[in-house]
CSV table of C-alpha atoms in Angstrom, one decimal:
chain,number,residue,atom,x,y,z
A,40,ALA,CA,179.1,-42.4,101.4
A,41,GLN,CA,177.7,-45.6,102.1
A,42,SER,CA,174.0,-47.4,102.2
A,43,VAL,CA,171.5,-50.7,102.4
A,44,THR,CA,168.2,-50.9,101.4
A,45,GLN,CA,166.0,-53.9,101.5
A,46,LEU,CA,163.6,-53.6,98.5
A,47,ASP,CA,161.4,-55.7,101.0
A,48,SER,CA,160.2,-55.5,105.3
A,49,HIS,CA,158.8,-58.8,105.1
A,50,VAL,CA,158.7,-62.0,102.9
A,51,SER,CA,156.3,-64.8,103.2
A,52,VAL,CA,156.9,-67.9,102.2
A,53,SER,CA,155.6,-71.6,102.1
A,54,GLU,CA,157.8,-73.5,103.6
A,55,GLY,CA,159.6,-76.2,100.6
A,56,THR,CA,159.6,-72.9,98.8
A,57,PRO,CA,162.4,-70.3,97.2
A,58,VAL,CA,163.2,-68.1,99.9
A,59,LEU,CA,165.0,-64.9,97.8
A,60,LEU,CA,165.1,-61.4,99.8
A,61,ARG,CA,166.5,-58.3,98.1
A,62,CYS,CA,169.1,-56.3,98.7
A,63,ASN,CA,170.4,-53.3,97.4
A,64,TYR,CA,173.7,-51.2,98.4
A,65,SER,CA,175.2,-48.0,97.6
A,66,SER,CA,179.0,-47.6,98.8
A,67,SER,CA,181.9,-45.4,97.8
A,68,TYR,CA,184.3,-48.3,97.3
A,69,SER,CA,183.7,-51.9,96.2
A,70,PRO,CA,182.6,-52.9,99.5
A,71,SER,CA,182.7,-55.4,102.1
A,72,LEU,CA,178.4,-56.6,102.7
A,73,PHE,CA,177.1,-59.2,105.5
A,74,TRP,CA,173.9,-60.3,105.7
A,75,TYR,CA,173.4,-61.1,109.3
A,76,VAL,CA,169.9,-63.0,111.2
A,77,GLN,CA,168.1,-62.2,113.6
A,78,HIS,CA,166.1,-64.8,115.3
A,79,PRO,CA,163.2,-63.6,118.4
A,80,ASN,CA,164.4,-61.9,121.5
A,81,LYS,CA,168.0,-63.1,120.0
A,82,GLY,CA,170.8,-60.9,119.3
A,83,LEU,CA,172.6,-60.8,115.8
A,84,GLN,CA,174.5,-63.8,113.8
A,85,LEU,CA,176.8,-63.5,111.5
A,86,LEU,CA,175.2,-65.6,108.0
A,87,LEU,CA,177.7,-64.3,105.2
A,88,LYS,CA,180.2,-62.3,104.2
A,89,TYR,CA,181.4,-60.9,100.6
A,90,THR,CA,185.1,-59.9,100.9
A,91,SER,CA,185.8,-59.2,97.2
A,92,ALA,CA,187.0,-62.7,96.4
A,93,ALA,CA,183.6,-65.4,94.8
A,94,THR,CA,180.8,-63.2,94.4
A,95,LEU,CA,178.8,-65.9,94.9
A,96,VAL,CA,179.4,-66.9,99.0
A,97,LYS,CA,177.9,-69.7,100.5
A,98,GLY,CA,177.0,-69.4,104.5
A,99,ILE,CA,175.1,-70.9,107.8
A,100,ASN,CA,172.1,-73.5,106.6
A,101,GLY,CA,172.2,-73.5,103.0
A,102,PHE,CA,171.4,-70.1,102.7
A,103,GLU,CA,173.6,-67.8,99.3
A,104,ALA,CA,174.0,-64.7,98.6
A,105,GLU,CA,175.5,-63.3,95.1
A,106,PHE,CA,177.0,-59.9,94.5
A,107,LYS,CA,176.6,-57.9,91.5
A,108,LYS,CA,179.1,-55.4,91.3
A,109,SER,CA,177.1,-54.3,87.2
A,110,GLU,CA,173.1,-54.0,89.4
A,111,THR,CA,174.8,-53.1,92.6
A,112,SER,CA,173.1,-55.7,94.5
A,113,PHE,CA,173.5,-58.2,96.8
A,114,HIS,CA,169.9,-60.8,97.9
A,115,LEU,CA,169.9,-63.5,99.6
A,116,THR,CA,168.9,-66.5,98.2
A,117,LYS,CA,168.4,-70.4,100.9
A,118,PRO,CA,166.0,-73.5,98.1
A,119,SER,CA,164.1,-74.5,100.4
A,120,ALA,CA,162.5,-72.3,103.1
A,121,HIS,CA,162.4,-74.5,106.5
A,122,MET,CA,160.2,-73.6,109.7
A,123,SER,CA,163.8,-72.4,111.8
A,124,ASP,CA,164.4,-69.8,108.7
A,125,ALA,CA,161.6,-67.7,110.3
A,126,ALA,CA,163.3,-64.4,111.2
A,127,GLU,CA,164.3,-60.4,110.5
A,128,TYR,CA,167.3,-60.5,108.1
A,129,PHE,CA,169.6,-57.7,107.3
A,130,CYS,CA,172.1,-56.5,104.8
A,131,VAL,CA,175.4,-54.4,106.2
A,132,VAL,CA,177.4,-52.7,104.2
A,133,SER,CA,180.3,-52.5,105.3
A,134,ARG,CA,183.9,-50.8,104.2
A,135,PRO,CA,186.9,-53.2,102.2
A,136,THR,CA,189.5,-51.9,105.0
A,137,GLY,CA,190.1,-49.4,107.5
A,138,PHE,CA,187.7,-48.9,110.3
A,139,GLN,CA,185.4,-51.1,109.9
A,140,LYS,CA,181.6,-49.1,110.2
A,141,LEU,CA,179.0,-51.3,109.9
A,142,VAL,CA,175.9,-49.9,108.3
A,143,PHE,CA,172.4,-52.0,108.2
A,144,GLY,CA,170.2,-51.7,105.7
A,145,THR,CA,166.1,-51.3,108.1
A,146,GLY,CA,165.4,-55.5,107.7
A,147,THR,CA,163.4,-57.7,106.3
A,148,ARG,CA,161.1,-60.0,108.5
A,149,LEU,CA,160.8,-64.0,107.0
A,150,LEU,CA,157.4,-65.1,107.7
A,151,VAL,CA,157.7,-68.9,107.1
A,152,SER,CA,154.4,-71.2,106.4
A,153,PRO,CA,153.7,-74.6,107.0
B,19,ASN,CA,183.6,-69.1,125.6
B,20,ALA,CA,181.2,-67.0,126.4
B,21,GLY,CA,180.7,-64.3,123.6
B,22,VAL,CA,179.7,-61.4,124.2
B,23,THR,CA,176.8,-61.2,126.9
B,24,GLN,CA,175.6,-57.9,128.1
B,25,THR,CA,173.1,-56.9,131.5
B,26,PRO,CA,170.5,-56.0,132.3
B,27,LYS,CA,168.7,-58.4,129.7
B,28,PHE,CA,165.4,-55.8,130.8
B,29,GLN,CA,165.4,-52.4,131.8
B,30,VAL,CA,162.7,-50.3,132.5
B,31,LEU,CA,163.9,-46.7,134.1
B,32,LYS,CA,161.9,-42.9,134.3
B,33,THR,CA,162.7,-39.8,132.4
B,34,GLY,CA,165.8,-38.5,134.5
B,35,GLN,CA,167.4,-41.4,135.7
B,36,SER,CA,169.9,-42.1,134.2
B,37,MET,CA,172.6,-46.1,134.0
B,38,THR,CA,174.7,-47.8,133.2
B,39,LEU,CA,174.3,-50.6,130.3
B,40,GLN,CA,176.9,-53.4,131.0
B,41,CYS,CA,179.2,-54.9,128.6
B,42,ALA,CA,181.9,-57.6,128.0
B,43,GLN,CA,183.5,-60.0,125.6
B,44,ASP,CA,186.5,-62.2,125.9
B,45,MET,CA,187.7,-63.5,123.1
B,46,ASN,CA,190.9,-60.2,123.6
B,47,HIS,CA,189.2,-58.2,120.9
B,48,GLU,CA,190.1,-55.1,120.3
B,49,TYR,CA,186.9,-53.5,118.4
B,50,MET,CA,184.2,-52.8,119.8
B,51,SER,CA,180.8,-50.6,119.8
B,52,TRP,CA,176.8,-50.3,120.6
B,53,TYR,CA,174.1,-49.8,118.5
B,54,ARG,CA,170.0,-49.1,119.2
B,55,GLN,CA,168.0,-50.6,117.5
B,56,ASP,CA,164.0,-49.2,116.8
B,57,PRO,CA,161.7,-50.2,114.9
B,58,GLY,CA,162.1,-49.8,111.1
B,59,MET,CA,165.3,-48.7,111.1
B,60,GLY,CA,167.6,-51.7,111.6
B,61,LEU,CA,170.9,-50.6,114.1
B,62,ARG,CA,172.4,-47.7,113.9
B,63,LEU,CA,175.9,-47.1,115.7
B,64,ILE,CA,176.0,-44.8,118.8
B,65,HIS,CA,179.7,-44.9,119.3
B,66,TYR,CA,182.5,-47.3,119.2
B,67,SER,CA,185.9,-48.1,120.1
B,68,VAL,CA,189.7,-49.6,118.9
B,69,GLY,CA,191.1,-50.2,122.0
B,70,ALA,CA,191.4,-49.4,125.7
B,71,GLY,CA,191.4,-46.0,126.0
B,72,ILE,CA,190.4,-45.5,122.7
B,73,THR,CA,186.3,-44.5,121.3
B,74,ASP,CA,184.6,-42.3,118.8
B,75,GLN,CA,180.9,-41.5,117.6
B,76,GLY,CA,178.9,-43.4,115.6
B,77,GLU,CA,175.8,-41.8,113.7
B,78,VAL,CA,173.8,-41.2,116.8
B,79,PRO,CA,176.4,-40.2,119.9
B,80,ASN,CA,173.7,-37.1,121.5
B,81,GLY,CA,173.1,-38.5,125.4
B,82,TYR,CA,174.9,-41.3,125.9
B,83,ASN,CA,178.5,-41.9,127.2
B,84,VAL,CA,181.3,-44.4,126.8
B,85,SER,CA,184.7,-44.8,128.5
B,86,ARG,CA,187.0,-48.1,127.2
B,87,SER,CA,189.4,-48.6,130.6
B,88,THR,CA,190.5,-52.6,130.4
B,89,THR,CA,190.4,-54.4,126.7
B,90,GLU,CA,186.8,-56.6,128.3
B,91,ASP,CA,184.7,-54.2,129.0
B,92,PHE,CA,182.3,-50.9,127.4
B,93,PRO,CA,180.4,-49.8,129.6
B,94,LEU,CA,177.5,-47.6,128.0
B,95,ARG,CA,175.7,-44.1,130.0
B,96,LEU,CA,172.9,-42.7,130.1
B,97,LEU,CA,173.6,-39.8,131.4
B,98,SER,CA,169.5,-38.2,131.6
B,99,ALA,CA,167.1,-41.0,130.2
B,100,ALA,CA,164.7,-39.5,128.0
B,101,PRO,CA,161.9,-41.5,126.7
B,102,SER,CA,163.8,-41.2,122.8
B,103,GLN,CA,166.1,-43.7,123.9
B,104,THR,CA,163.0,-46.2,124.5
B,105,SER,CA,165.1,-49.3,122.4
B,106,VAL,CA,167.1,-52.3,122.5
B,107,TYR,CA,170.8,-52.2,122.5
B,108,PHE,CA,173.5,-54.1,120.9
B,109,CYS,CA,177.3,-54.0,121.7
B,110,ALA,CA,179.1,-56.1,119.3
B,111,SER,CA,182.6,-56.6,119.5
B,112,GLY,CA,185.3,-57.6,116.3
B,113,LEU,CA,188.6,-58.7,116.2
B,114,SER,CA,190.9,-55.8,114.7
B,115,ARG,CA,190.0,-51.8,113.8
B,116,GLY,CA,190.7,-52.7,110.2
B,117,GLY,CA,189.7,-54.8,107.6
B,118,GLY,CA,185.7,-54.6,107.1
B,119,THR,CA,185.8,-58.0,106.4
B,120,ASP,CA,186.8,-59.0,109.4
B,121,THR,CA,183.5,-61.0,111.5
B,122,GLN,CA,181.5,-58.7,114.4
B,123,TYR,CA,179.8,-60.7,117.4
B,124,PHE,CA,176.7,-59.8,118.9
B,125,GLY,CA,175.6,-59.1,122.0
B,126,PRO,CA,172.2,-60.5,122.5
B,127,GLY,CA,170.6,-57.3,124.1
B,128,THR,CA,169.3,-55.0,126.5
B,129,ARG,CA,165.4,-53.7,126.0
B,130,LEU,CA,165.3,-49.9,127.5
B,131,THR,CA,162.0,-49.1,128.5
B,132,VAL,CA,161.8,-44.9,129.6
B,133,LEU,CA,158.8,-43.7,130.1
């Protein structure tokens, strides 16, 4: 069985400061992990994905995440927040092979203040 | 490419009514799926399809039917709407039935209210 825990339901930062969104996973397999972003009243967009290659994954818009097997974590970071980063972020786990059934975390809402 | 399209964007139903949420993709993806999004619960898988003529249940299938007669379309039917089905529904598609590394592409969503 697979599951994802997003440790914060809301994160507030000031523009220009670092962003850290935390995600822990549980998986019987060596997982594939994803971060998706959802802007208000929009669909979900893939930010980045980990697929057992490099443990540090770079995504779009300056985001990156590091896979740490020993900590079962896949935290999302960005060095400097922008107002346009305000959105909801979902950490997602999937089996690495076979049928891909995504398991979503409950989401973290990122608030960015001027 | 239009990607994944969903209609309608908004819908209000009365309890007991039926309706179909439409989903189409023009990327020739084998895999399509339906999710519902409820506050504080992330997205949960309702039904999925790994190709035309093949469908299966996800985590929360009760009250919903699907069929996949073509590669492009994957409609979701609510048989007898209930207030518990008030939610935002997302359709997604992916390149292949296998491989957990495949990116899935999401539609813009349908916001459904059942009174």
